Amino acid sequence: MSDIYQHFRKDEQPFVDQVLGWKKIALDQYRMKLTDFLDPREQFITESVIQHGEELGIMFFGGYEGAERKRALIYPDYLEPSIQDVELSYFQVNYAKKFISLEHPKLLGSLIGTGLKRQKFGDLLFSEEDVQFICTSDVADFVRAQLTHVGRAAVSLEEITQAEIKPVIMKTDIKEDTISSLRLDAVCAAVSRQSRQKAQLLVKNGLVKVNWKVTEDPSFTIGEGDQLSVRGFGRFSLKTIDGKTKKDKFKVTFELLT
């Protein structure tokens, strides 16, 4: 069992243990195990750990095709889960659009300000016309009662159907590259097309986020599924690590999100 940890970072071991616990529930109790929302890296870890065993299936769904944050449903392979089993609720945020505008950080801060964990909320969707978000169904009534303001703006929530969700279609650009290391500074140098030295400064100055968290350690190891945000250069995802070249460099595939 301990061999599984070698595939992940040390700081990810508690999450690996959590996934192993979900796996045990599905196997021992012969039932589905539904998680809260997972970010792309957590989805990668969950799928990797579940695939180490047999007799289990896994399904991810975040409310619409292309969702970034998704819930995982782990189930005995003789069951046939449906999207309804993922138990999502969808909301539109109504406010005085003529006079104010809502921003992603403020909405997220207000949702977390209700006392709920980030994991209870999926993607926050901002289109030209609407502001919408997705949450787990078990907290939907609580969120509707508690969220009356975003910042100083008065808001009301209207529950909508999945069909009414208006996903923001992000343009993506796939790029294959080779890098000398999976260290954060080396990856940042590759995606920003700068020297390793300049990339290190970006990291040390707090201008780089990994999975939405500022990471100031240039030696931090990047893995498949990690999302990087480099201020001034955009957002990137390390989609795959495709082995090594004859010169011992890593062959990787990046996805640029715009």
Short mmCIF file of C-alpha atoms in Angstrom, two decimals:
data_model
loop_
_atom_site.label_atom_id
_atom_site.label_comp_id
_atom_site.label_asym_id
_atom_site.label_seq_id
_atom_site.Cartn_x
_atom_site.Cartn_y
_atom_site.Cartn_z
CA MET A 1 0.00 0.00 0.00
CA SER A 2 2.82 2.43 0.86
CA ASP A 3 4.14 2.16 -2.72
CA ILE A 4 1.27 4.31 -3.94
CA TYR A 5 2.66 7.38 -2.14
CA GLN A 6 5.78 7.49 -4.30
CA HIS A 7 3.68 8.70 -7.23
CA PHE A 8 2.59 11.87 -5.43
CA ARG A 9 4.05 14.82 -3.55
CA LYS A 10 4.56 14.53 0.20
CA ASP A 11 2.04 17.30 0.86
CA GLU A 12 -0.55 15.31 -1.11
CA GLN A 13 -0.34 12.21 1.11
CA PRO A 14 -3.27 13.27 3.35
CA PHE A 15 -5.46 13.61 0.27
CA VAL A 16 -4.28 10.21 -1.01
CA ASP A 17 -5.30 8.75 2.37
CA GLN A 18 -8.71 10.36 1.95
CA VAL A 19 -9.14 8.79 -1.48
CA LEU A 20 -8.12 5.41 -0.08
CA GLY A 21 -10.84 5.88 2.53
CA TRP A 22 -13.42 6.58 -0.18
CA LYS A 23 -12.25 3.48 -2.02
CA LYS A 24 -12.63 1.34 1.10
CA ILE A 25 -16.18 2.58 1.66
CA ALA A 26 -17.21 1.72 -1.91
CA LEU A 27 -15.62 -1.75 -1.70
CA ASP A 28 -16.56 -2.74 1.85
CA GLN A 29 -20.08 -1.31 1.89
CA TYR A 30 -20.93 -2.10 -1.74
CA ARG A 31 -22.25 1.40 -2.35
CA MET A 32 -21.52 4.62 -4.20
CA LYS A 33 -19.25 7.19 -2.57
CA LEU A 34 -19.81 10.80 -3.68
CA THR A 35 -17.11 13.39 -3.00
CA ASP A 36 -17.30 17.15 -2.76
CA PHE A 37 -15.90 19.23 -5.64
CA LEU A 38 -12.31 18.44 -6.62
CA ASP A 39 -9.87 20.62 -8.52
CA PRO A 40 -8.16 19.13 -11.61
CA ARG A 41 -5.12 17.89 -9.68
CA GLU A 42 -7.33 16.22 -7.08
CA GLN A 43 -9.32 14.61 -9.88
CA PHE A 44 -6.08 13.22 -11.33
CA ILE A 45 -5.01 11.81 -7.95
CA THR A 46 -8.45 10.31 -7.29
CA GLU A 47 -8.58 8.59 -10.66
CA SER A 48 -5.01 7.32 -10.27
CA VAL A 49 -5.66 5.82 -6.83
CA ILE A 50 -8.99 4.22 -7.77
CA GLN A 51 -7.46 2.70 -10.89
CA HIS A 52 -4.91 0.90 -8.71
CA GLY A 53 -7.71 -1.37 -7.56
CA GLU A 54 -10.31 -3.51 -9.26
CA GLU A 55 -14.07 -3.83 -9.04
CA LEU A 56 -14.63 -0.08 -8.94
CA GLY A 57 -15.66 2.54 -11.47
CA ILE A 58 -15.36 6.31 -11.23
CA MET A 59 -17.30 9.17 -12.81
CA PHE A 60 -16.56 12.91 -12.69
CA PHE A 61 -19.16 15.62 -13.30
CA GLY A 62 -19.17 19.33 -12.60
CA GLY A 63 -22.50 20.44 -14.01
CA TYR A 64 -21.62 20.92 -17.67
CA GLU A 65 -19.19 19.68 -20.27
CA GLY A 66 -15.80 21.27 -19.74
CA ALA A 67 -16.30 22.10 -16.05
CA GLU A 68 -13.06 22.67 -14.19
CA ARG A 69 -14.15 21.63 -10.71
CA LYS A 70 -16.02 18.31 -10.53
CA ARG A 71 -17.44 15.88 -8.02
CA ALA A 72 -16.28 12.28 -8.19
CA LEU A 73 -18.64 9.33 -7.87
CA ILE A 74 -16.86 6.10 -6.93
CA TYR A 75 -19.00 3.00 -7.33
CA PRO A 76 -18.91 -0.81 -7.51
CA ASP A 77 -18.62 -1.69 -11.18
CA TYR A 78 -21.90 -3.61 -11.24
CA LEU A 79 -23.83 -0.38 -10.58
CA GLU A 80 -24.84 2.07 -13.31
CA PRO A 81 -24.69 5.63 -11.95
CA SER A 82 -26.36 8.59 -13.63
CA ILE A 83 -25.63 12.32 -13.64
CA GLN A 84 -28.47 12.79 -11.12
CA ASP A 85 -26.45 10.73 -8.62
CA VAL A 86 -23.84 13.52 -8.52
CA GLU A 87 -26.39 15.73 -6.70
CA LEU A 88 -25.73 19.25 -7.95
CA SER A 89 -27.73 22.45 -7.57
CA TYR A 90 -27.53 25.43 -9.92
CA PHE A 91 -28.08 29.08 -9.07
CA GLN A 92 -28.35 32.39 -10.87
CA VAL A 93 -27.33 35.49 -8.96
CA ASN A 94 -29.77 38.36 -9.45
CA TYR A 95 -28.63 41.91 -8.73
CA ALA A 96 -28.92 45.49 -10.03
CA LYS A 97 -26.88 44.96 -13.19
CA LYS A 98 -27.36 48.54 -14.41
CA PHE A 99 -25.58 50.00 -11.41
CA ILE A 100 -23.04 47.45 -10.22
CA SER A 101 -20.91 44.59 -11.47
CA LEU A 102 -19.94 41.41 -9.65
CA GLU A 103 -16.44 39.93 -9.76
CA HIS A 104 -15.28 36.36 -9.29
CA PRO A 105 -13.16 36.99 -6.13
CA LYS A 106 -16.00 38.84 -4.39
CA LEU A 107 -18.59 36.18 -5.17
CA LEU A 108 -16.26 33.40 -4.05
CA GLY A 109 -15.40 35.31 -0.89
CA SER A 110 -19.07 35.81 -0.09
CA LEU A 111 -19.85 32.13 -0.65
CA ILE A 112 -17.00 31.08 1.64
CA GLY A 113 -18.16 33.78 4.06
CA THR A 114 -21.30 31.73 4.71
CA GLY A 115 -19.07 29.32 6.61
CA LEU A 116 -18.95 26.60 3.96
CA LYS A 117 -15.80 25.06 2.52
CA ARG A 118 -14.62 25.85 -1.01
CA GLN A 119 -15.15 22.18 -1.81
CA LYS A 120 -18.93 22.67 -1.61
CA PHE A 121 -18.84 24.95 -4.67
CA GLY A 122 -18.07 24.16 -8.26
CA ASP A 123 -17.36 26.63 -11.05
CA LEU A 124 -18.49 30.25 -10.82
CA LEU A 125 -19.70 31.30 -14.25
CA PHE A 126 -19.57 34.90 -15.46
CA SER A 127 -21.04 35.65 -18.87
CA GLU A 128 -21.96 39.03 -20.37
CA GLU A 129 -25.54 38.54 -19.23
CA ASP A 130 -25.51 36.34 -16.15
CA VAL A 131 -23.65 35.29 -13.02
CA GLN A 132 -24.23 31.67 -12.06
CA PHE A 133 -22.67 29.06 -9.81
CA ILE A 134 -22.94 25.38 -8.97
CA CYS A 135 -22.92 23.81 -5.51
CA THR A 136 -23.55 20.47 -3.84
CA SER A 137 -27.26 19.86 -3.31
CA ASP A 138 -26.88 19.25 0.43
CA VAL A 139 -26.00 22.92 1.03
CA ALA A 140 -28.33 24.53 -1.55
CA ASP A 141 -31.05 25.61 0.90
CA PHE A 142 -28.47 27.02 3.33
CA VAL A 143 -26.70 29.00 0.60
CA ARG A 144 -29.97 30.42 -0.72
CA ALA A 145 -30.89 31.65 2.78
CA GLN A 146 -27.46 33.01 3.70
CA LEU A 147 -26.17 34.69 0.56
CA THR A 148 -27.92 38.06 0.49
CA HIS A 149 -24.94 40.28 -0.34
CA VAL A 150 -21.82 40.07 -2.47
CA GLY A 151 -19.59 42.74 -1.02
CA ARG A 152 -21.95 45.69 -0.53
CA ALA A 153 -24.24 44.65 -3.36
CA ALA A 154 -27.61 43.16 -2.45
CA VAL A 155 -28.29 39.92 -4.31
CA SER A 156 -30.92 37.23 -4.47
CA LEU A 157 -30.48 33.66 -5.64
CA GLU A 158 -32.72 31.93 -8.15
CA GLU A 159 -32.41 28.17 -8.47
CA ILE A 160 -32.22 27.14 -12.11
CA THR A 161 -31.95 23.88 -14.02
CA GLN A 162 -28.83 22.32 -15.48
CA ALA A 163 -30.10 23.22 -18.96
CA GLU A 164 -30.07 26.91 -18.02
CA ILE A 165 -26.39 26.95 -17.11
CA LYS A 166 -24.37 29.16 -19.46
CA PRO A 167 -20.79 27.93 -19.38
CA VAL A 168 -18.07 30.32 -20.42
CA ILE A 169 -16.30 28.60 -23.28
CA MET A 170 -12.58 28.99 -22.72
CA LYS A 171 -10.23 28.95 -25.66
CA THR A 172 -7.38 26.51 -25.24
CA ASP A 173 -4.08 26.15 -26.99
CA ILE A 174 -2.25 22.83 -26.73
CA LYS A 175 1.51 23.00 -26.77
CA GLU A 176 4.10 20.21 -26.60
CA ASP A 177 7.49 21.03 -25.09
CA THR A 178 10.55 19.57 -23.42
CA ILE A 179 11.77 20.75 -20.03
CA SER A 180 14.86 19.89 -18.02
CA SER A 181 12.98 19.48 -14.74
CA LEU A 182 9.50 19.38 -13.23
CA ARG A 183 10.50 22.06 -10.73
CA LEU A 184 8.18 25.04 -10.62
CA ASP A 185 10.84 27.47 -11.84
CA ALA A 186 11.64 25.28 -14.85
CA VAL A 187 7.98 24.91 -15.77
CA CYS A 188 7.39 28.65 -15.37
CA ALA A 189 10.40 29.38 -17.57
CA ALA A 190 8.93 27.14 -20.28
CA VAL A 191 5.41 28.58 -20.28
CA SER A 192 6.53 32.21 -19.95
CA ARG A 193 9.41 31.86 -22.43
CA GLN A 194 11.84 33.42 -19.98
CA SER A 195 15.14 32.39 -18.45
CA ARG A 196 15.15 30.13 -15.39
CA GLN A 197 16.53 33.06 -13.36
CA LYS A 198 13.66 35.36 -14.28
CA ALA A 199 11.16 32.59 -13.64
CA GLN A 200 12.61 32.09 -10.16
CA LEU A 201 12.00 35.75 -9.40
CA LEU A 202 8.37 35.42 -10.46
CA VAL A 203 7.96 32.52 -8.06
CA LYS A 204 9.81 34.12 -5.13
CA ASN A 205 7.86 37.37 -5.54
CA GLY A 206 4.55 35.55 -5.11
CA LEU A 207 3.43 35.99 -8.72
CA VAL A 208 2.80 32.30 -9.37
CA LYS A 209 -0.10 30.17 -8.18
CA VAL A 210 -0.32 26.39 -8.31
CA ASN A 211 -3.87 25.10 -8.05
CA TRP A 212 -5.04 28.57 -6.99
CA LYS A 213 -2.51 28.86 -4.14
CA VAL A 214 0.49 31.20 -4.17
CA THR A 215 3.61 29.01 -4.20
CA GLU A 216 6.94 30.75 -3.53
CA ASP A 217 9.19 27.68 -3.57
CA PRO A 218 11.02 27.39 -6.94
CA SER A 219 11.82 23.72 -6.21
CA PHE A 220 8.14 22.76 -5.83
CA THR A 221 7.46 19.75 -8.07
CA ILE A 222 4.72 20.07 -10.69
CA GLY A 223 2.64 17.04 -11.66
CA GLU A 224 -0.01 16.08 -14.18
CA GLY A 225 -3.26 17.98 -13.68
CA ASP A 226 -1.66 20.92 -11.89
CA GLN A 227 -2.99 24.35 -12.84
CA LEU A 228 -0.52 27.22 -12.98
CA SER A 229 -1.27 30.93 -13.01
CA VAL A 230 1.68 33.18 -13.83
CA ARG A 231 0.85 36.84 -13.42
CA GLY A 232 1.28 38.65 -16.70
CA PHE A 233 1.54 35.41 -18.70
CA GLY A 234 -1.80 33.65 -18.18
CA ARG A 235 -3.06 30.30 -16.92
CA PHE A 236 -1.65 26.93 -17.87
CA SER A 237 -2.37 23.30 -17.16
CA LEU A 238 0.21 20.51 -17.29
CA LYS A 239 -1.93 17.99 -19.14
CA THR A 240 0.49 15.10 -19.55
CA ILE A 241 4.05 14.03 -18.88
CA ASP A 242 4.99 11.90 -21.86
CA GLY A 243 8.27 10.29 -20.82
CA LYS A 244 11.81 11.50 -21.45
CA THR A 245 14.00 12.36 -24.41
CA LYS A 246 17.38 10.81 -25.12
CA LYS A 247 18.92 13.85 -23.40
CA ASP A 248 16.92 13.04 -20.25
CA LYS A 249 14.51 15.95 -20.63
CA PHE A 250 10.83 15.59 -19.82
CA LYS A 251 8.39 15.56 -22.73
CA VAL A 252 5.28 17.43 -21.61
CA THR A 253 2.02 18.79 -22.98
CA PHE A 254 0.73 22.15 -21.73
CA GLU A 255 -2.72 23.60 -22.18
CA LEU A 256 -2.94 27.39 -22.29
CA LEU A 257 -6.29 28.65 -20.99
CA THR A 258 -7.52 31.97 -22.36
#
